[in-house]
Each structure stands twice: as C-alpha cells, then as structure tokens.
PDB file of C-alpha atoms in Angstrom:
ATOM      1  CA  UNK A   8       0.000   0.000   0.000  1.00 49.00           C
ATOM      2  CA  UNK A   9       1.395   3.327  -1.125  1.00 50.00           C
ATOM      3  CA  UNK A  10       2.554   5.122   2.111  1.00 53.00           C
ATOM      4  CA  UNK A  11       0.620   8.262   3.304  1.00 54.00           C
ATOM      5  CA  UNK A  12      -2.710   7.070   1.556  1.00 49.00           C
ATOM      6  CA  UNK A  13      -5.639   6.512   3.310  1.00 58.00           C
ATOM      7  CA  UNK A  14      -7.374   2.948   3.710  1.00 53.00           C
ATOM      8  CA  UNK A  15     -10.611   4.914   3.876  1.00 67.00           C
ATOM      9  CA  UNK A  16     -10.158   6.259   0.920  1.00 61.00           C
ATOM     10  CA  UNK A  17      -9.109   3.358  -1.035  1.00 61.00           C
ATOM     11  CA  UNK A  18     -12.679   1.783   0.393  1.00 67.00           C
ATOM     12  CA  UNK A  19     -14.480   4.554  -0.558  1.00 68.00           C
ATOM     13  CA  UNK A  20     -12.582   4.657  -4.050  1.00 73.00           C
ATOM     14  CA  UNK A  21     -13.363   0.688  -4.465  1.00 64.00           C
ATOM     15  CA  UNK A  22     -16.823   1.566  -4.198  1.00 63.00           C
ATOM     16  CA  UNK A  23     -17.351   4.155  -6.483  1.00 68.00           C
ATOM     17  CA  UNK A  24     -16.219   1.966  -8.851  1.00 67.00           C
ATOM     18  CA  UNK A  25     -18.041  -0.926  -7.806  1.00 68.00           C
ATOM     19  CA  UNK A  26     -21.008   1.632  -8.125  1.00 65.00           C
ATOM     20  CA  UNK A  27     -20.479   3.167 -11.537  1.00 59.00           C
ATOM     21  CA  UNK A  28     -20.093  -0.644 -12.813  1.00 63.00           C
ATOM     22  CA  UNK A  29     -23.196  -1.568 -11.453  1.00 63.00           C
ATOM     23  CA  UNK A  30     -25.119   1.153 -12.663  1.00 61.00           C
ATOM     24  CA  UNK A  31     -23.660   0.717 -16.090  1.00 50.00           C
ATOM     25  CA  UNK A  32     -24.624  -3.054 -16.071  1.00 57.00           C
ATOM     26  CA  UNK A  33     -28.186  -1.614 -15.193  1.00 46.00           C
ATOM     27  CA  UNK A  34     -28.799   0.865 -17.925  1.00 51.00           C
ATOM     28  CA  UNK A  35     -27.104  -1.669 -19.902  1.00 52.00           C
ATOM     29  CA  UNK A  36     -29.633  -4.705 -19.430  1.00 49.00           C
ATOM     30  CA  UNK A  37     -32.396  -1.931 -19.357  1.00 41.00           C
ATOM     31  CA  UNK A  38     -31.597  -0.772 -22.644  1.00 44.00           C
ATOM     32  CA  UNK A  39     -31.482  -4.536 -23.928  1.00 39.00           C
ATOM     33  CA  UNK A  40     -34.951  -5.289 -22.444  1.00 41.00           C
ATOM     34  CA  UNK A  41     -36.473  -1.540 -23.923  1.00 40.00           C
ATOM     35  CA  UNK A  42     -34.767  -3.086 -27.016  1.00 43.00           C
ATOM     36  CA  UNK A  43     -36.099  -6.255 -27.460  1.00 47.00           C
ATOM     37  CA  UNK A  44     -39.383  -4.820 -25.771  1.00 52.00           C
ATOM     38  CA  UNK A  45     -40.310  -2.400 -28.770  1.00 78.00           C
ATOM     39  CA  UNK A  46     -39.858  -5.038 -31.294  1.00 95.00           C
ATOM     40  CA  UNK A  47     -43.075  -6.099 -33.094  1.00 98.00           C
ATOM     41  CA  UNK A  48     -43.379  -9.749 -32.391  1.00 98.00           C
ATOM     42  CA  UNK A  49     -44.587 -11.750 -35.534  1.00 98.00           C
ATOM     43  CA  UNK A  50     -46.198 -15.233 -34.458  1.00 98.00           C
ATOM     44  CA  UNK A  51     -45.985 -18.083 -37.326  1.00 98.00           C
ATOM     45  CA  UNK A  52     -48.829 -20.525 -36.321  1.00 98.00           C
ATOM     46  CA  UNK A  53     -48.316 -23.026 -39.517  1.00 98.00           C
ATOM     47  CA  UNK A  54     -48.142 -27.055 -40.055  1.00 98.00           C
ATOM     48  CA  UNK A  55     -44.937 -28.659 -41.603  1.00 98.00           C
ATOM     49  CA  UNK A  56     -45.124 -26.156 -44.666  1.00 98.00           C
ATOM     50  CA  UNK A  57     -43.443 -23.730 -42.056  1.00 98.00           C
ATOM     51  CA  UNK A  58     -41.565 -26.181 -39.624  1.00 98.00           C
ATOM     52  CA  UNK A  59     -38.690 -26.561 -42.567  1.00 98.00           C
ATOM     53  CA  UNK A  60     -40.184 -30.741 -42.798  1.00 98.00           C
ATOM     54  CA  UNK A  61     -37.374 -32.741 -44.050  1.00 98.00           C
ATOM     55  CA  UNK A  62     -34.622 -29.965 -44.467  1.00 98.00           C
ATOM     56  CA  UNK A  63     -32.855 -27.780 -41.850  1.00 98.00           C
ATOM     57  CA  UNK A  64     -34.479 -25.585 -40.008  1.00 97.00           C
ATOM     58  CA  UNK A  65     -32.061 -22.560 -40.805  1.00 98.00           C
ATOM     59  CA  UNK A  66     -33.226 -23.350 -44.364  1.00 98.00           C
ATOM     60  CA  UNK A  67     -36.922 -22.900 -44.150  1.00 98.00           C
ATOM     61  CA  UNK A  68     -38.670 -19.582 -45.226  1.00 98.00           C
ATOM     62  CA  UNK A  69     -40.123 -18.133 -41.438  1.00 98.00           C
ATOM     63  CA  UNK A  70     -35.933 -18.858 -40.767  1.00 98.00           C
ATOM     64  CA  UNK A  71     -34.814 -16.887 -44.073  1.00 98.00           C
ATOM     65  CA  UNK A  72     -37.605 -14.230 -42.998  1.00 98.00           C
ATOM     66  CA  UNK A  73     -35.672 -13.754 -39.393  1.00 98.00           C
ATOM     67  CA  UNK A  74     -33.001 -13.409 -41.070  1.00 98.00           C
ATOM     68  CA  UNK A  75     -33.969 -10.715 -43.592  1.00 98.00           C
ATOM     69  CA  UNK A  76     -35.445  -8.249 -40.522  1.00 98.00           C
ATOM     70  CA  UNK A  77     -32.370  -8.483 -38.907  1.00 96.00           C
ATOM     71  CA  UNK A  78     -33.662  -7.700 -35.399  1.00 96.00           C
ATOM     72  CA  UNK A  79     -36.124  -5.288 -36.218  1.00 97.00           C
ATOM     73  CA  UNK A  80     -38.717  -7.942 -35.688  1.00 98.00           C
ATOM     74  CA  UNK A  81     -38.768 -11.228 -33.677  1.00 98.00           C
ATOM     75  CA  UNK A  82     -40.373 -14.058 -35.433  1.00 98.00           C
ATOM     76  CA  UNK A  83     -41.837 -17.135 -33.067  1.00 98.00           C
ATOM     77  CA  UNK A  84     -42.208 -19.979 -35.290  1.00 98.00           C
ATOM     78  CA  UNK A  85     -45.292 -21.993 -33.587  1.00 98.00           C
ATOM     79  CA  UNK A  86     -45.245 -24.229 -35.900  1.00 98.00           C
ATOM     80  CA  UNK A  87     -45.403 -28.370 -36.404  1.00 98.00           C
ATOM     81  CA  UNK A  88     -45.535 -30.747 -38.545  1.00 98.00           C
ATOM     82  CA  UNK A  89     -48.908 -33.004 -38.727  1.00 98.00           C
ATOM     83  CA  UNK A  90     -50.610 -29.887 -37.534  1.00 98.00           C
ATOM     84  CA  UNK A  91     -54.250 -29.217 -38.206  1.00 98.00           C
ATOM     85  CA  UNK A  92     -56.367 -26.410 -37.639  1.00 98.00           C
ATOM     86  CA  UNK A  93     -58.437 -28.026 -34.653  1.00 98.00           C
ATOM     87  CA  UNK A  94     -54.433 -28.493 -32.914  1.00 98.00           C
ATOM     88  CA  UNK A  95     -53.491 -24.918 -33.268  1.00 98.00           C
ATOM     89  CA  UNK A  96     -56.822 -23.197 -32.700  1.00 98.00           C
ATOM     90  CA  UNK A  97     -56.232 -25.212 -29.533  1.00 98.00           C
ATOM     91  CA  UNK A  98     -52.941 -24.027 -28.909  1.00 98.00           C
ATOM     92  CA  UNK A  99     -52.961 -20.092 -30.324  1.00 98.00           C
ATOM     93  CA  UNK A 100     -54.557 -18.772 -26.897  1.00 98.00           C
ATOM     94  CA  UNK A 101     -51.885 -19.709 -24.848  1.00 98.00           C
ATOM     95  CA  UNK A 102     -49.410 -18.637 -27.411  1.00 98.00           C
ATOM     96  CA  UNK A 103     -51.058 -15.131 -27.758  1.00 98.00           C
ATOM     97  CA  UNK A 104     -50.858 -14.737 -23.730  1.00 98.00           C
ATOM     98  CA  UNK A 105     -46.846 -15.703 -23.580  1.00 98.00           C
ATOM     99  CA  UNK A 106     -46.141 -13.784 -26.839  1.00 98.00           C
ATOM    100  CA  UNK A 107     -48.487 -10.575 -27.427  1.00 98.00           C
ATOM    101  CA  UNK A 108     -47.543 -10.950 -30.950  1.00 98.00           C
ATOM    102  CA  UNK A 109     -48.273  -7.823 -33.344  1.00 98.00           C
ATOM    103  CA  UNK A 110     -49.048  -9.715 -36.206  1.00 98.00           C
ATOM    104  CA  UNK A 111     -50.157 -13.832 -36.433  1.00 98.00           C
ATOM    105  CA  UNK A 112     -49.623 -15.574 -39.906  1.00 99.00           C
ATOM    106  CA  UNK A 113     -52.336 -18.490 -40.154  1.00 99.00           C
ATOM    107  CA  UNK A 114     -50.498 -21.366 -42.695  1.00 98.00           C
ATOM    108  CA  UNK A 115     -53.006 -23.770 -41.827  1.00 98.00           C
ATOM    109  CA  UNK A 116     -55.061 -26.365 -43.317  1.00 98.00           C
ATOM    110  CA  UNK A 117     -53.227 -28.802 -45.371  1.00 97.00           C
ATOM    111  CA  UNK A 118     -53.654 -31.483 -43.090  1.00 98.00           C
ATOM    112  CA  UNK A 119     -57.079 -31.076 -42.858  1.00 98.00           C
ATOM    113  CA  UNK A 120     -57.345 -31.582 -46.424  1.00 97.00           C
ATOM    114  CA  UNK A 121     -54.727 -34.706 -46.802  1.00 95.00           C
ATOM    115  CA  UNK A 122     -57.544 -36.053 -43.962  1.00 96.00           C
ATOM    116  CA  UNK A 123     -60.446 -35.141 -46.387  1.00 96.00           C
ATOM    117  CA  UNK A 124     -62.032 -33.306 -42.627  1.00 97.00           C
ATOM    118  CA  UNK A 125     -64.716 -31.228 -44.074  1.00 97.00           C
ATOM    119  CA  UNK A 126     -63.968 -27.777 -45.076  1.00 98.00           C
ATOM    120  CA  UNK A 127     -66.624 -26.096 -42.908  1.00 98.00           C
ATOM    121  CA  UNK A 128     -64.997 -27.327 -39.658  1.00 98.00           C
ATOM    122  CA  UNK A 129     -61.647 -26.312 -40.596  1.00 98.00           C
ATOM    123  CA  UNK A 130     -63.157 -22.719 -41.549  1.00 98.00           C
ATOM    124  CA  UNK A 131     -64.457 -22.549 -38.397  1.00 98.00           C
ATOM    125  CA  UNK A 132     -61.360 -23.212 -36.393  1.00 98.00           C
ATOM    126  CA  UNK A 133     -59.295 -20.830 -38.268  1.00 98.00           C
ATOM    127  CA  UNK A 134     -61.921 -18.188 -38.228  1.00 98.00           C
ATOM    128  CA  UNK A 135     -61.607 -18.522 -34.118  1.00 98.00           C
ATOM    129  CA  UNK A 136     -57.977 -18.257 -34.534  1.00 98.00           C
ATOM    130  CA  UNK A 137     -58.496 -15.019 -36.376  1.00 98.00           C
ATOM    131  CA  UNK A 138     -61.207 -13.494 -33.755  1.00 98.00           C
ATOM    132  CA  UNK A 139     -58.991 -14.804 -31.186  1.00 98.00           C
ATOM    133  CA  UNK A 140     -55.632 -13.154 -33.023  1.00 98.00           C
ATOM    134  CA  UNK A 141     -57.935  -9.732 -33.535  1.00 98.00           C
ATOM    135  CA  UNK A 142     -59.582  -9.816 -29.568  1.00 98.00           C
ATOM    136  CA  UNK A 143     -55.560  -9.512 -28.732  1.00 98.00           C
ATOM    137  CA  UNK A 144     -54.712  -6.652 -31.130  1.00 98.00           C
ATOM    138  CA  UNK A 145     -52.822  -8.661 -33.328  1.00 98.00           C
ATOM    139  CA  UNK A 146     -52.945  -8.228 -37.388  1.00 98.00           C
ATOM    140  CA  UNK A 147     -53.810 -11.827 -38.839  1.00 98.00           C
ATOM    141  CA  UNK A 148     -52.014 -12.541 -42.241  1.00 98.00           C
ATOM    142  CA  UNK A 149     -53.880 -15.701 -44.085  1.00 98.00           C
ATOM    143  CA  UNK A 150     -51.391 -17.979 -46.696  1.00 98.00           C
ATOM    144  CA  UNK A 151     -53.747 -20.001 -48.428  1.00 98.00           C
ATOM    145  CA  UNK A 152     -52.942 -23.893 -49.764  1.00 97.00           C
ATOM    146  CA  UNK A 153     -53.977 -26.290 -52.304  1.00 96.00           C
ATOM    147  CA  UNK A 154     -54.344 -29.976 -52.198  1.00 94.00           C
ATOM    148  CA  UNK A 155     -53.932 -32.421 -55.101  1.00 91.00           C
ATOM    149  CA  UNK A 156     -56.490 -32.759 -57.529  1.00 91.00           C
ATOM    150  CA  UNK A 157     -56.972 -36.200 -57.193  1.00 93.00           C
ATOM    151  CA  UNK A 158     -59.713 -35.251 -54.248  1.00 94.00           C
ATOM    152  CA  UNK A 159     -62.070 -34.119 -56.586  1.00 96.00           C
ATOM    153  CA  UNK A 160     -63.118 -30.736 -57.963  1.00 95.00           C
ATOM    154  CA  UNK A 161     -65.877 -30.380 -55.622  1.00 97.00           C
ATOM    155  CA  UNK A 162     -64.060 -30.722 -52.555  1.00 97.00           C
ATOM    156  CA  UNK A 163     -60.642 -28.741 -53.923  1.00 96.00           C
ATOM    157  CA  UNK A 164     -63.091 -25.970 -54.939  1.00 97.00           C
ATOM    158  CA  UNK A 165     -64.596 -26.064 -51.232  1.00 97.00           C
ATOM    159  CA  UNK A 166     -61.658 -26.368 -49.382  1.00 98.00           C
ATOM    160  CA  UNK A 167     -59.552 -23.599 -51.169  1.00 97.00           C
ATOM    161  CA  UNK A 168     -62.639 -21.542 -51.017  1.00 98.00           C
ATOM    162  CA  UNK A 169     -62.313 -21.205 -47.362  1.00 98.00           C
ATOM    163  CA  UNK A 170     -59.324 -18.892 -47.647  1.00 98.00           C
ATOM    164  CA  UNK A 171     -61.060 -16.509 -49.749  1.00 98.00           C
ATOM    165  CA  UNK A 172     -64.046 -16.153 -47.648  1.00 98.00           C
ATOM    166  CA  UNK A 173     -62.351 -16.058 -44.288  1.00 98.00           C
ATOM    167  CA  UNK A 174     -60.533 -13.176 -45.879  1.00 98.00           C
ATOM    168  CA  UNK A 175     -63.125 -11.189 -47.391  1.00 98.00           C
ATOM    169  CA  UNK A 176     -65.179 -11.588 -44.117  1.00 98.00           C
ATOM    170  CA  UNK A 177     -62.453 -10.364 -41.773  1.00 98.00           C
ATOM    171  CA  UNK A 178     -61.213  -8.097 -44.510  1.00 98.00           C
ATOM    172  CA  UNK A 179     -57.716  -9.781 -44.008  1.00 98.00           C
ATOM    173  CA  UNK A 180     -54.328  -9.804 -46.268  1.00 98.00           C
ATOM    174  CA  UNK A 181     -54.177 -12.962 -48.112  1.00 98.00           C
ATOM    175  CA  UNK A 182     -51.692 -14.444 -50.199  1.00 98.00           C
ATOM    176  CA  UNK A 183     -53.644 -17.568 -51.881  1.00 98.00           C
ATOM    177  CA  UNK A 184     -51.102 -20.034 -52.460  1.00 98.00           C
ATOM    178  CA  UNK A 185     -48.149 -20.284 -50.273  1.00 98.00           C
ATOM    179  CA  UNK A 186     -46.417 -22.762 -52.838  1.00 98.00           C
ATOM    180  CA  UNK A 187     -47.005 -20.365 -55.977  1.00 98.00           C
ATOM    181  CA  UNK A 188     -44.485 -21.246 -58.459  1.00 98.00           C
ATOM    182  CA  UNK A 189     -43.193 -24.264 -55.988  1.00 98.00           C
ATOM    183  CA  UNK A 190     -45.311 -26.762 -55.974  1.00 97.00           C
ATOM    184  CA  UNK A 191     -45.794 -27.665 -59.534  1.00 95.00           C
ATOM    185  CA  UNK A 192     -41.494 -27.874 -59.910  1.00 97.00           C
ATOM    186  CA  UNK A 193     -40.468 -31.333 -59.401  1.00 96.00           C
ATOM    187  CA  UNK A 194     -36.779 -30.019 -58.568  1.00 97.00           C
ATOM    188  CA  UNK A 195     -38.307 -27.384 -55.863  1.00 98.00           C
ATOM    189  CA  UNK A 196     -40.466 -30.566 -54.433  1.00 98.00           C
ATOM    190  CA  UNK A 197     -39.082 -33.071 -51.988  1.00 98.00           C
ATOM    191  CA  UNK A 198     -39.494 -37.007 -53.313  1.00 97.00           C
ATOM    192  CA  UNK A 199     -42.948 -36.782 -51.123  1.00 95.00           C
ATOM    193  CA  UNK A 200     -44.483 -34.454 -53.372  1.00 94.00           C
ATOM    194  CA  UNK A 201     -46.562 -32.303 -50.826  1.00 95.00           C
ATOM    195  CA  UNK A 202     -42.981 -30.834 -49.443  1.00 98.00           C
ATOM    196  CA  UNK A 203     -40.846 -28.317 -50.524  1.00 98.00           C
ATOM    197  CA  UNK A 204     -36.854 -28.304 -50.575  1.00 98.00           C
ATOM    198  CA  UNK A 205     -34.684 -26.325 -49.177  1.00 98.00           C
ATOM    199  CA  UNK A 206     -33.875 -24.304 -52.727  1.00 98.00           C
ATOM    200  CA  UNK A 207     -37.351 -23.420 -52.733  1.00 98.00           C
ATOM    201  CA  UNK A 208     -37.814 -21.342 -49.242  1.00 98.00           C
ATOM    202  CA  UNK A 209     -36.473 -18.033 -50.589  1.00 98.00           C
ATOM    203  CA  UNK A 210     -39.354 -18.459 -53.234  1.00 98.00           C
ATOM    204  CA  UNK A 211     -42.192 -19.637 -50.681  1.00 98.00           C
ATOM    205  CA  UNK A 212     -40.426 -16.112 -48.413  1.00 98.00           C
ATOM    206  CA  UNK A 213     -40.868 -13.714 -51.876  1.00 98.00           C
ATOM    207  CA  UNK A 214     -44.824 -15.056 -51.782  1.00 98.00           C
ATOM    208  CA  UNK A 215     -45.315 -14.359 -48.530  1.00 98.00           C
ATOM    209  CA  UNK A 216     -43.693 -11.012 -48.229  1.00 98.00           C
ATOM    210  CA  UNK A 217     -45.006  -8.425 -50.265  1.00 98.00           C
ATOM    211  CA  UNK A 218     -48.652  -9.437 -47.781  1.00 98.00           C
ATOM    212  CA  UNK A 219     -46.620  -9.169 -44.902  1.00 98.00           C
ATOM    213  CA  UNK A 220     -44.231  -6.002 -45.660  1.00 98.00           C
ATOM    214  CA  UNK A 221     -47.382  -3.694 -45.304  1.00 98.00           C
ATOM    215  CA  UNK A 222     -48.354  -5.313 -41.885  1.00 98.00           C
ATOM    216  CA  UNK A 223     -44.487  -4.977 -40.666  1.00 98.00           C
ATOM    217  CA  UNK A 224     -44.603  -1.358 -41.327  1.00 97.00           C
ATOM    218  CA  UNK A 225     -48.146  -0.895 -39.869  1.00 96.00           C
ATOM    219  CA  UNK A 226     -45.846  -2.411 -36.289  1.00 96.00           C
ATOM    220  CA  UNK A 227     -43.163  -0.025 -36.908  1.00 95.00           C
ATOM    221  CA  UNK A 228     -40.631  -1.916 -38.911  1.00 96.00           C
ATOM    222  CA  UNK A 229     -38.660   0.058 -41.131  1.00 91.00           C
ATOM    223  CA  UNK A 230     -37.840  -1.880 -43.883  1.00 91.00           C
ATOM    224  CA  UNK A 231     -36.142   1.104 -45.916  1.00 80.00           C
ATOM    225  CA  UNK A 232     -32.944   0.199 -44.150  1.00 63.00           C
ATOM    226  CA  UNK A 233     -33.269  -3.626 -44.068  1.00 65.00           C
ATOM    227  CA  UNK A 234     -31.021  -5.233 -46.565  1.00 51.00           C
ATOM    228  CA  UNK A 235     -33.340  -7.567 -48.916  1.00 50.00           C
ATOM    229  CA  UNK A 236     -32.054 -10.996 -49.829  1.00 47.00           C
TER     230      UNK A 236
END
C-alpha cells in the first residue's frame, strides 16, 4: 500500500467503482430489455409447410424471414408438422398470452385436407384463430394452400374456397397459395411431393412477403434500411 494514503479512501474509491459498474450493467440490461421490448413480435402458427419438414431448419422460409429483418422484428415460429387447424386453434390462446404478438400468420389447413375433414370445420377453427388473433390486437395474415387434384373438384373448390371467404369476411391480407411457383417444380419438391426443398424457401419467403411487408410497417418496422435478400 502506497505510504501516506488513506485505507478509507481506497474503500471509498473501491466503491465508487463498484457503483459506476453496477449502474452501467443496469442501464445496460435496461436498454437490452427496452430493445427487445419495442420489437413487433410476428407469431408463425403453420403445419410442416413452415416447420422446414425434411430440411434444416435454418433453411426454411419463417428462418430466411428472421433473417432478412435483422432484429427489427422477432419471429416465433409456432409451428409443427402433422398440424391441423383443430391443434393450433387449440394451442394459439396460450401462445397469444406468452407472446403478445403484433401480427399472427395463419399457414393452416393442409392437413385437414390430406384427412379429407370437411372444409366447414376447418373454416371454423381458423376463423376462431383469427377473432382470437384480432380480440388480442394482433394483425392476422392468411397464406392459403392447395391440395392435389386427385380429391375431386368439388371438394378442392370447397376447401380452397375457405381462404377466400375467411378473408373477405375479416377483410384480411391474403396471399392464396403459399407454394405459388413451388409446388408444380419437381426439382423445388421433396421425393414426397406435398414438401418443398430447401432451394425453394427463398421463393415460398418472396410469396409471402409483399402481404406481410405492409403489416411490418403498420408495427413499426422500417424496412427502408433492411437489406433484402
């Protein structure tokens, strides 16, 4: 100890400093949690369409989408493979209490249809997703789906119909077929058929984002400065 100065005032030195850390550590993780706080949260509630089934998840298009908002946005992929629209209107409350998302994006119904489950049921259960979405101020985007036309006209016309009339009802955005320009390319389509690849997210993310750009701004987003794949 350097002769002639105080041990007092070494104490009371130490603890300035221990001070001015701590306070900095505060503002610190308080300006973190303000951070992440303003962000609009977008909430993906999809089947296997939007889980990235059979590739990696990094690959799939709600992934490539996180990507492209670069933090201006956090994205909560909800979604599972096998899902139907009976599953997730069962599991969206819950999901809107932990998340208070801005904006929900419905990609729903394909299993129904694979299942042949009527078309008026699985209206019904996504238009209680969307009153449910709307009761918690959230913005609903609707991506509408196909199934094979080996179900018959009558039924395909039915069950694509659904889209269309959930969103002129609810006057929603709606971007009628997810796999536009996918789904009829053999070399975007996985062996299965019914499954994209991995080349063919960033197409599946172009479909879905000039719906979803509007609604992002709407939240605050600016996507002026956001660098576009």
């Amino acid at each position: 100890m350097a002769k002639g100065f105080p041990v007092n005032a070494l104490g009371r030195q130490a603890a300035l400093t221990l001070s001015a850390l701590w306070l900095a550590l505060v503002l610190m993780l308080a300006g973190a949690t303000a951070l992440a706080a303003s962000r609009p949260v977008v909430l993906v509630m999809g089947d296997s369409l939007s889980a990235a089934y059979g590739i990696e998840q990094r690959a799939g298009w709600v992934s490539l989408l996180q990507a492209r908002l670069d933090g201006k946005a956090h994205v909560v992929n909800a979604s599972i493979s096998g899902e139907t629209s009976s599953g997730a209107a069962a599991r969206l409350p819950d999901l809107l209490g932990q998340h208070r998302p801005e904006i929900v994006v419905l990609e729903l119904g394909g299993n129904d249809g694979l299942r042949g489950l009527p078309p008026g049921q699985m209206r019904a259960n996504l238009a209680d997703m969307i009153e449910a979405s709307q009761a918690a101020d959230a913005e609903v985007l609707l991506l509408g789906i196909d199934i094979p036309p080996n179900y018959g006209r009558a039924y395909r016309d039915a069950f694509t119909g659904v889209f269309t009339r959930l969103a002129d009802r609810h006057d929603l955005p709606l971007v009628p077929f997810l796999l536009e320009g996918v789904a009829l390319d053999e070399e975007l389509m996985q062996d299965d058929g019914i499954h994209p690849t991995a080349a063919a997210q960033p197409r599946i993310l172009e479909n879905v984002w000039p719906a979803l750009a509007p609604l992002l701004e709407e939240s605050g987003v600016a996507l002026a400065a956001l660098a576009q794949d």
